[in-house]
PDB file of C-alpha atoms and ligand atoms in Angstrom:
ATOM      1  CA  MET O   1       6.373   3.909 -19.736  1.00 54.00           C
ATOM      2  CA  SER O   2       5.187   2.065 -16.639  1.00 74.00           C
ATOM      3  CA  ALA O   3       3.424   4.020 -13.890  1.00 89.00           C
ATOM      4  CA  LEU O   4       5.763   5.420 -11.244  1.00 95.00           C
ATOM      5  CA  ARG O   5       4.909   4.587  -7.653  1.00 97.00           C
ATOM      6  CA  MET O   6       6.791   6.608  -5.090  1.00 98.00           C
ATOM      7  CA  VAL O   7       6.804   7.605  -1.445  1.00 98.00           C
ATOM      8  CA  ILE O   8       8.069  10.879  -0.035  1.00 98.00           C
ATOM      9  CA  LEU O   9       9.270  11.018   3.562  1.00 97.00           C
ATOM     10  CA  GLY O  10      10.420  13.962   5.584  1.00 95.00           C
ATOM     11  CA  ARG O  11       9.726  15.850   8.763  1.00 92.00           C
ATOM     12  CA  GLN O  12       6.693  18.084   8.844  1.00 87.00           C
ATOM     13  CA  GLY O  13       7.807  21.390   7.362  1.00 90.00           C
ATOM     14  CA  SER O  14      10.460  19.807   5.144  1.00 94.00           C
ATOM     15  CA  GLY O  15       8.754  21.069   1.985  1.00 94.00           C
ATOM     16  CA  LYS O  16       7.251  17.686   1.121  1.00 94.00           C
ATOM     17  CA  GLY O  17       3.881  19.130   0.097  1.00 93.00           C
ATOM     18  CA  THR O  18       5.332  21.727  -2.276  1.00 95.00           C
ATOM     19  CA  GLN O  19       7.817  19.321  -3.812  1.00 97.00           C
ATOM     20  CA  SER O  20       5.145  16.631  -4.156  1.00 97.00           C
ATOM     21  CA  LEU O  21       3.046  18.910  -6.344  1.00 97.00           C
ATOM     22  CA  ARG O  22       6.039  19.633  -8.560  1.00 98.00           C
ATOM     23  CA  ILE O  23       6.997  15.967  -8.823  1.00 97.00           C
ATOM     24  CA  CYS O  24       3.467  14.985  -9.849  1.00 97.00           C
ATOM     25  CA  GLU O  25       3.268  17.814 -12.326  1.00 97.00           C
ATOM     26  CA  ALA O  26       6.525  16.644 -13.916  1.00 96.00           C
ATOM     27  CA  HIS O  27       5.761  12.906 -13.876  1.00 95.00           C
ATOM     28  CA  GLY O  28       2.001  12.883 -14.250  1.00 96.00           C
ATOM     29  CA  CYS O  29       1.452  10.842 -11.106  1.00 97.00           C
ATOM     30  CA  ILE O  30      -1.367  11.203  -8.598  1.00 97.00           C
ATOM     31  CA  HIS O  31      -0.473  13.033  -5.394  1.00 97.00           C
ATOM     32  CA  VAL O  32      -2.000  11.155  -2.478  1.00 98.00           C
ATOM     33  CA  SER O  33      -1.571  13.128   0.738  1.00 97.00           C
ATOM     34  CA  THR O  34      -3.129  11.408   3.736  1.00 97.00           C
ATOM     35  CA  GLY O  35      -2.960  14.713   5.649  1.00 95.00           C
ATOM     36  CA  ASP O  36      -5.017  16.399   2.889  1.00 95.00           C
ATOM     37  CA  MET O  37      -7.475  13.489   2.891  1.00 97.00           C
ATOM     38  CA  LEU O  38      -7.918  13.793   6.659  1.00 97.00           C
ATOM     39  CA  ARG O  39      -8.237  17.599   6.543  1.00 96.00           C
ATOM     40  CA  SER O  40     -10.913  17.286   3.896  1.00 96.00           C
ATOM     41  CA  ALA O  41     -12.770  14.700   6.032  1.00 97.00           C
ATOM     42  CA  VAL O  42     -12.596  17.147   8.955  1.00 96.00           C
ATOM     43  CA  ALA O  43     -13.904  19.997   6.778  1.00 97.00           C
ATOM     44  CA  GLN O  44     -16.793  17.822   5.560  1.00 97.00           C
ATOM     45  CA  GLY O  45     -17.597  16.698   9.091  1.00 96.00           C
ATOM     46  CA  THR O  46     -17.589  12.988   8.192  1.00 96.00           C
ATOM     47  CA  GLU O  47     -17.328  10.241  10.812  1.00 94.00           C
ATOM     48  CA  LEU O  48     -13.638   9.895  10.000  1.00 94.00           C
ATOM     49  CA  GLY O  49     -13.172  13.653  10.261  1.00 96.00           C
ATOM     50  CA  LEU O  50     -14.772  13.727  13.686  1.00 95.00           C
ATOM     51  CA  GLN O  51     -12.481  10.953  14.893  1.00 93.00           C
ATOM     52  CA  ALA O  52      -9.363  12.452  13.349  1.00 96.00           C
ATOM     53  CA  SER O  53      -9.687  16.122  14.211  1.00 95.00           C
ATOM     54  CA  LYS O  54      -8.796  15.905  17.901  1.00 93.00           C
ATOM     55  CA  ILE O  55      -5.828  13.660  17.198  1.00 95.00           C
ATOM     56  CA  MET O  56      -4.572  15.988  14.464  1.00 93.00           C
ATOM     57  CA  ASP O  57      -4.975  19.085  16.624  1.00 89.00           C
ATOM     58  CA  ALA O  58      -2.901  17.443  19.335  1.00 88.00           C
ATOM     59  CA  GLY O  59      -0.192  16.483  16.832  1.00 86.00           C
ATOM     60  CA  GLY O  60      -0.855  12.766  17.337  1.00 91.00           C
ATOM     61  CA  LEU O  61      -1.146   9.992  14.771  1.00 94.00           C
ATOM     62  CA  VAL O  62      -4.433   8.567  13.543  1.00 97.00           C
ATOM     63  CA  SER O  63      -4.490   4.787  14.101  1.00 97.00           C
ATOM     64  CA  ASP O  64      -2.731   2.480  11.670  1.00 97.00           C
ATOM     65  CA  GLU O  65      -5.939   0.533  11.174  1.00 97.00           C
ATOM     66  CA  ILE O  66      -7.836   3.609   9.978  1.00 96.00           C
ATOM     67  CA  MET O  67      -4.976   4.892   7.826  1.00 98.00           C
ATOM     68  CA  ASN O  68      -4.296   1.521   6.207  1.00 97.00           C
ATOM     69  CA  GLY O  69      -7.994   1.252   5.349  1.00 96.00           C
ATOM     70  CA  ILE O  70      -8.083   4.732   3.783  1.00 97.00           C
ATOM     71  CA  VAL O  71      -5.028   4.045   1.639  1.00 98.00           C
ATOM     72  CA  ALA O  72      -6.196   0.569   0.572  1.00 97.00           C
ATOM     73  CA  GLU O  73      -9.481   2.127  -0.538  1.00 96.00           C
ATOM     74  CA  ARG O  74      -7.662   4.883  -2.447  1.00 97.00           C
ATOM     75  CA  PHE O  75      -5.516   2.318  -4.266  1.00 96.00           C
ATOM     76  CA  SER O  76      -8.640   0.543  -5.494  1.00 95.00           C
ATOM     77  CA  HIS O  77      -9.277   3.470  -7.870  1.00 95.00           C
ATOM     78  CA  SER O  78      -7.893   2.877 -11.353  1.00 94.00           C
ATOM     79  CA  ASP O  79      -6.262   6.331 -11.695  1.00 96.00           C
ATOM     80  CA  ILE O  80      -3.358   5.121  -9.561  1.00 96.00           C
ATOM     81  CA  SER O  81      -2.642   2.049 -11.673  1.00 93.00           C
ATOM     82  CA  GLU O  82      -2.901   4.188 -14.797  1.00 95.00           C
ATOM     83  CA  HIS O  83      -0.898   7.232 -13.769  1.00 96.00           C
ATOM     84  CA  GLY O  84       1.213   6.149 -10.818  1.00 96.00           C
ATOM     85  CA  VAL O  85       1.253   7.700  -7.378  1.00 98.00           C
ATOM     86  CA  LEU O  86       3.288   9.769  -4.983  1.00 98.00           C
ATOM     87  CA  LEU O  87       2.367   8.961  -1.404  1.00 98.00           C
ATOM     88  CA  ASP O  88       2.889  11.929   0.883  1.00 97.00           C
ATOM     89  CA  GLY O  89       2.394  11.399   4.632  1.00 95.00           C
ATOM     90  CA  PHE O  90       1.957   7.620   4.329  1.00 97.00           C
ATOM     91  CA  PRO O  91       3.456   5.354   5.504  1.00 97.00           C
ATOM     92  CA  ARG O  92       4.265   7.004   8.814  1.00 95.00           C
ATOM     93  CA  THR O  93       4.864   3.839  10.851  1.00 95.00           C
ATOM     94  CA  VAL O  94       6.419   0.465  10.124  1.00 96.00           C
ATOM     95  CA  ASP O  95       2.967  -1.094  10.450  1.00 97.00           C
ATOM     96  CA  GLN O  96       1.733   1.217   7.679  1.00 97.00           C
ATOM     97  CA  ALA O  97       4.753   0.347   5.527  1.00 97.00           C
ATOM     98  CA  ASN O  98       3.947  -3.351   5.896  1.00 98.00           C
ATOM     99  CA  ALA O  99       0.344  -2.604   4.951  1.00 98.00           C
ATOM    100  CA  LEU O 100       1.519  -0.693   1.874  1.00 98.00           C
ATOM    101  CA  GLU O 101       3.631  -3.666   0.851  1.00 97.00           C
ATOM    102  CA  ARG O 102       0.567  -5.905   1.145  1.00 97.00           C
ATOM    103  CA  ILE O 103      -1.646  -3.482  -0.803  1.00 97.00           C
ATOM    104  CA  LEU O 104       0.898  -3.182  -3.620  1.00 96.00           C
ATOM    105  CA  GLY O 105       1.518  -6.928  -3.613  1.00 95.00           C
ATOM    106  CA  SER O 106      -2.171  -7.662  -3.982  1.00 94.00           C
ATOM    107  CA  LEU O 107      -2.261  -5.362  -7.030  1.00 92.00           C
ATOM    108  CA  SER O 108       1.006  -6.767  -8.450  1.00 90.00           C
ATOM    109  CA  GLN O 109       2.483  -3.290  -8.265  1.00 92.00           C
ATOM    110  CA  ASP O 110       5.848  -2.251  -6.939  1.00 94.00           C
ATOM    111  CA  LEU O 111       7.429   0.859  -5.506  1.00 97.00           C
ATOM    112  CA  ARG O 112      10.156   2.613  -7.476  1.00 96.00           C
ATOM    113  CA  ILE O 113      11.647   4.883  -4.844  1.00 98.00           C
ATOM    114  CA  ALA O 114      11.233   6.332  -1.348  1.00 98.00           C
ATOM    115  CA  LEU O 115      12.451   9.928  -1.330  1.00 98.00           C
ATOM    116  CA  ASN O 116      13.700  11.080   2.047  1.00 97.00           C
ATOM    117  CA  LEU O 117      13.649  14.860   2.095  1.00 97.00           C
ATOM    118  CA  ASP O 118      16.175  15.700   4.757  1.00 96.00           C
ATOM    119  CA  VAL O 119      15.852  19.040   6.567  1.00 96.00           C
ATOM    120  CA  PRO O 120      17.317  19.558  10.070  1.00 94.00           C
ATOM    121  CA  ILE O 121      14.926  19.814  12.994  1.00 92.00           C
ATOM    122  CA  GLU O 122      15.737  23.471  13.830  1.00 92.00           C
ATOM    123  CA  ILE O 123      14.914  24.587  10.293  1.00 93.00           C
ATOM    124  CA  VAL O 124      11.584  22.741  10.084  1.00 93.00           C
ATOM    125  CA  THR O 125      10.502  24.015  13.489  1.00 89.00           C
ATOM    126  CA  GLN O 126      11.025  27.611  12.372  1.00 88.00           C
ATOM    127  CA  ARG O 127       9.260  26.988   9.042  1.00 86.00           C
ATOM    128  CA  MET O 128       6.228  25.535  10.814  1.00 85.00           C
ATOM    129  CA  LEU O 129       6.016  28.422  13.256  1.00 85.00           C
ATOM    130  CA  ASP O 130       6.215  30.826  10.290  1.00 87.00           C
ATOM    131  CA  ARG O 131       3.467  29.165   8.235  1.00 81.00           C
ATOM    132  CA  ARG O 132       0.957  29.288  11.134  1.00 74.00           C
ATOM    133  CA  ARG O 133      -1.460  26.583  10.074  1.00 75.00           C
ATOM    134  CA  GLU O 134      -4.328  26.139  12.523  1.00 76.00           C
ATOM    135  CA  ASP O 135      -2.998  22.845  13.879  1.00 75.00           C
ATOM    136  CA  ASP O 136       0.558  24.256  14.176  1.00 80.00           C
ATOM    137  CA  THR O 137       0.645  25.214  17.851  1.00 85.00           C
ATOM    138  CA  PRO O 138       4.143  25.028  19.390  1.00 87.00           C
ATOM    139  CA  GLU O 139       3.017  22.033  21.453  1.00 88.00           C
ATOM    140  CA  ALA O 140       1.604  20.179  18.431  1.00 88.00           C
ATOM    141  CA  ILE O 141       4.768  20.924  16.455  1.00 89.00           C
ATOM    142  CA  ARG O 142       6.941  19.526  19.241  1.00 89.00           C
ATOM    143  CA  ARG O 143       4.777  16.406  19.489  1.00 89.00           C
ATOM    144  CA  ARG O 144       4.790  15.790  15.722  1.00 89.00           C
ATOM    145  CA  LEU O 145       8.544  16.109  15.492  1.00 91.00           C
ATOM    146  CA  GLU O 146       8.973  13.776  18.442  1.00 92.00           C
ATOM    147  CA  LEU O 147       6.630  11.238  16.837  1.00 89.00           C
ATOM    148  CA  TYR O 148       8.529  11.570  13.580  1.00 91.00           C
ATOM    149  CA  GLU O 149      11.748  10.539  15.283  1.00 91.00           C
ATOM    150  CA  THR O 150      10.218   7.609  17.164  1.00 92.00           C
ATOM    151  CA  GLN O 151       7.686   6.274  14.631  1.00 88.00           C
ATOM    152  CA  THR O 152       8.717   7.472  11.231  1.00 86.00           C
ATOM    153  CA  ALA O 153      12.501   7.526  11.335  1.00 88.00           C
ATOM    154  CA  PRO O 154      12.577   3.666  11.625  1.00 93.00           C
ATOM    155  CA  LEU O 155      10.943   3.669   8.201  1.00 95.00           C
ATOM    156  CA  LEU O 156      14.217   4.896   6.769  1.00 96.00           C
ATOM    157  CA  ASP O 157      15.771   1.540   7.733  1.00 96.00           C
ATOM    158  CA  TRP O 158      12.722  -0.273   6.408  1.00 97.00           C
ATOM    159  CA  PHE O 159      13.080   1.348   2.971  1.00 97.00           C
ATOM    160  CA  THR O 160      16.872   1.030   3.001  1.00 97.00           C
ATOM    161  CA  SER O 161      16.622  -2.710   3.600  1.00 97.00           C
ATOM    162  CA  ARG O 162      14.476  -2.928   0.450  1.00 96.00           C
ATOM    163  CA  ASP O 163      16.976  -0.804  -1.467  1.00 97.00           C
ATOM    164  CA  LEU O 164      14.366   1.885  -2.127  1.00 97.00           C
ATOM    165  CA  LEU O 165      15.632   4.851  -0.107  1.00 98.00           C
ATOM    166  CA  SER O 166      17.176   7.958  -1.669  1.00 98.00           C
ATOM    167  CA  THR O 167      18.023  10.727   0.779  1.00 97.00           C
ATOM    168  CA  ILE O 168      17.834  14.229  -0.640  1.00 98.00           C
ATOM    169  CA  ASP O 169      19.265  17.347   0.940  1.00 98.00           C
ATOM    170  CA  GLY O 170      16.127  19.432   1.447  1.00 97.00           C
ATOM    171  CA  VAL O 171      17.892  22.681   2.309  1.00 97.00           C
ATOM    172  CA  GLY O 172      18.033  25.141  -0.580  1.00 96.00           C
ATOM    173  CA  THR O 173      15.687  26.919  -2.921  1.00 96.00           C
ATOM    174  CA  GLU O 174      12.579  25.132  -4.155  1.00 97.00           C
ATOM    175  CA  ASP O 175      14.191  24.765  -7.594  1.00 98.00           C
ATOM    176  CA  GLU O 176      17.448  23.400  -6.207  1.00 98.00           C
ATOM    177  CA  VAL O 177      15.661  20.808  -4.092  1.00 98.00           C
ATOM    178  CA  PHE O 178      13.395  19.831  -6.976  1.00 98.00           C
ATOM    179  CA  ALA O 179      16.408  19.334  -9.261  1.00 98.00           C
ATOM    180  CA  ARG O 180      17.963  16.979  -6.685  1.00 98.00           C
ATOM    181  CA  ILE O 181      14.725  15.026  -6.374  1.00 98.00           C
ATOM    182  CA  ASP O 182      14.301  14.734 -10.106  1.00 97.00           C
ATOM    183  CA  ALA O 183      17.866  13.470 -10.476  1.00 97.00           C
ATOM    184  CA  ALA O 184      17.226  10.836  -7.796  1.00 98.00           C
ATOM    185  CA  ILE O 185      14.065   9.650  -9.569  1.00 97.00           C
ATOM    186  CA  GLY O 186      15.874   9.636 -12.906  1.00 95.00           C
ATOM    187  CA  ALA O 187      18.675   7.533 -11.420  1.00 96.00           C
ATOM    188  CA  ARG O 188      16.151   4.822 -10.535  1.00 91.00           C
ATOM    189  CA  SER O 189      14.156   4.852 -13.741  1.00 80.00           C
TER     190      SER O 189
HETATM  191  P1  LIG T 201       0.409  15.935   7.301  1.00 72.69           P
HETATM  192  O1  LIG T 201      -0.326  16.912   6.442  1.00 72.69           O
HETATM  193  O2  LIG T 201       0.970  14.774   6.523  1.00 72.69           O
HETATM  194  O3  LIG T 201       1.446  16.596   8.167  1.00 72.69           O
HETATM  195  O4  LIG T 201      -0.675  15.297   8.292  1.00 72.69           O
HETATM  196  C1  LIG T 201      -1.394  16.094   9.226  1.00 72.69           C
HETATM  197  C2  LIG T 201      -1.862  15.231  10.375  1.00 72.69           C
HETATM  198  O5  LIG T 201      -2.712  14.190   9.879  1.00 72.69           O
HETATM  199  C3  LIG T 201      -0.761  14.493  11.117  1.00 72.69           C
HETATM  200  O6  LIG T 201      -0.177  15.291  12.115  1.00 72.69           O
HETATM  201  C4  LIG T 201      -1.515  13.301  11.691  1.00 72.69           C
HETATM  202  O7  LIG T 201      -2.271  13.668  12.827  1.00 72.69           O
HETATM  203  C5  LIG T 201      -2.492  12.970  10.589  1.00 72.69           C
HETATM  204  N1  LIG T 201      -1.937  11.980   9.619  1.00 72.69           N
HETATM  205  C6  LIG T 201      -1.658  12.174   8.292  1.00 72.69           C
HETATM  206  N2  LIG T 201      -1.176  11.069   7.724  1.00 72.69           N
HETATM  207  C7  LIG T 201      -1.144  10.130   8.696  1.00 72.69           C
HETATM  208  C8  LIG T 201      -0.714   8.775   8.745  1.00 72.69           C
HETATM  209  N3  LIG T 201      -0.207   8.160   7.652  1.00 72.69           N
HETATM  210  N4  LIG T 201      -0.815   8.128   9.935  1.00 72.69           N
HETATM  211  C9  LIG T 201      -1.317   8.727  11.034  1.00 72.69           C
HETATM  212  N5  LIG T 201      -1.724  10.005  11.065  1.00 72.69           N
HETATM  213  C10 LIG T 201      -1.638  10.712   9.909  1.00 72.69           C
END
């Protein structure tokens, strides 16, 4: 079976992280979360971490140039070509989506599906306030959701125009949502 390459989109707090782990467990793909990569750079105090931490705390977006470089570097590792990948948190802008297309093109790889985990704004706001991560101040939450609408929502059109988008109702139990996601992936296999 050829390696599955997928993207998962959804507002912060939509359950993307949890579902991503389940998807990768079921399909054997590598979970690449740019948020996790940045948080680990912050924890290690690397140059990248120092640059990113203020932006992340304020709920802003790290520059496309930096993010595209991080992802291109990650794709150069052979585990992704062998096992496939689920990108979580990237692309977040149309510029990043274009970069992803270039990266995949240069590796002669293609994307199977972009999963859009749809959870209404009121529900994700409450979930984020409940989970109380350090960078989840009410102001940062508001900013991230606003950025999602302006920067990331246009990606839905981008993926639709390439016939890759599957929108999944993200409201329900973890098992219910996972079953919907798995059906969507199965429908494209
Ligand atoms: P996440 O865990 O995906 O919610 O990411 C946490 C934070 O990392 C975001 O609020 C951004 O500040 C930053 N970040 C993660 N991925 C990206 C990306 N693809 N582009 C820009 N910033 C990102």
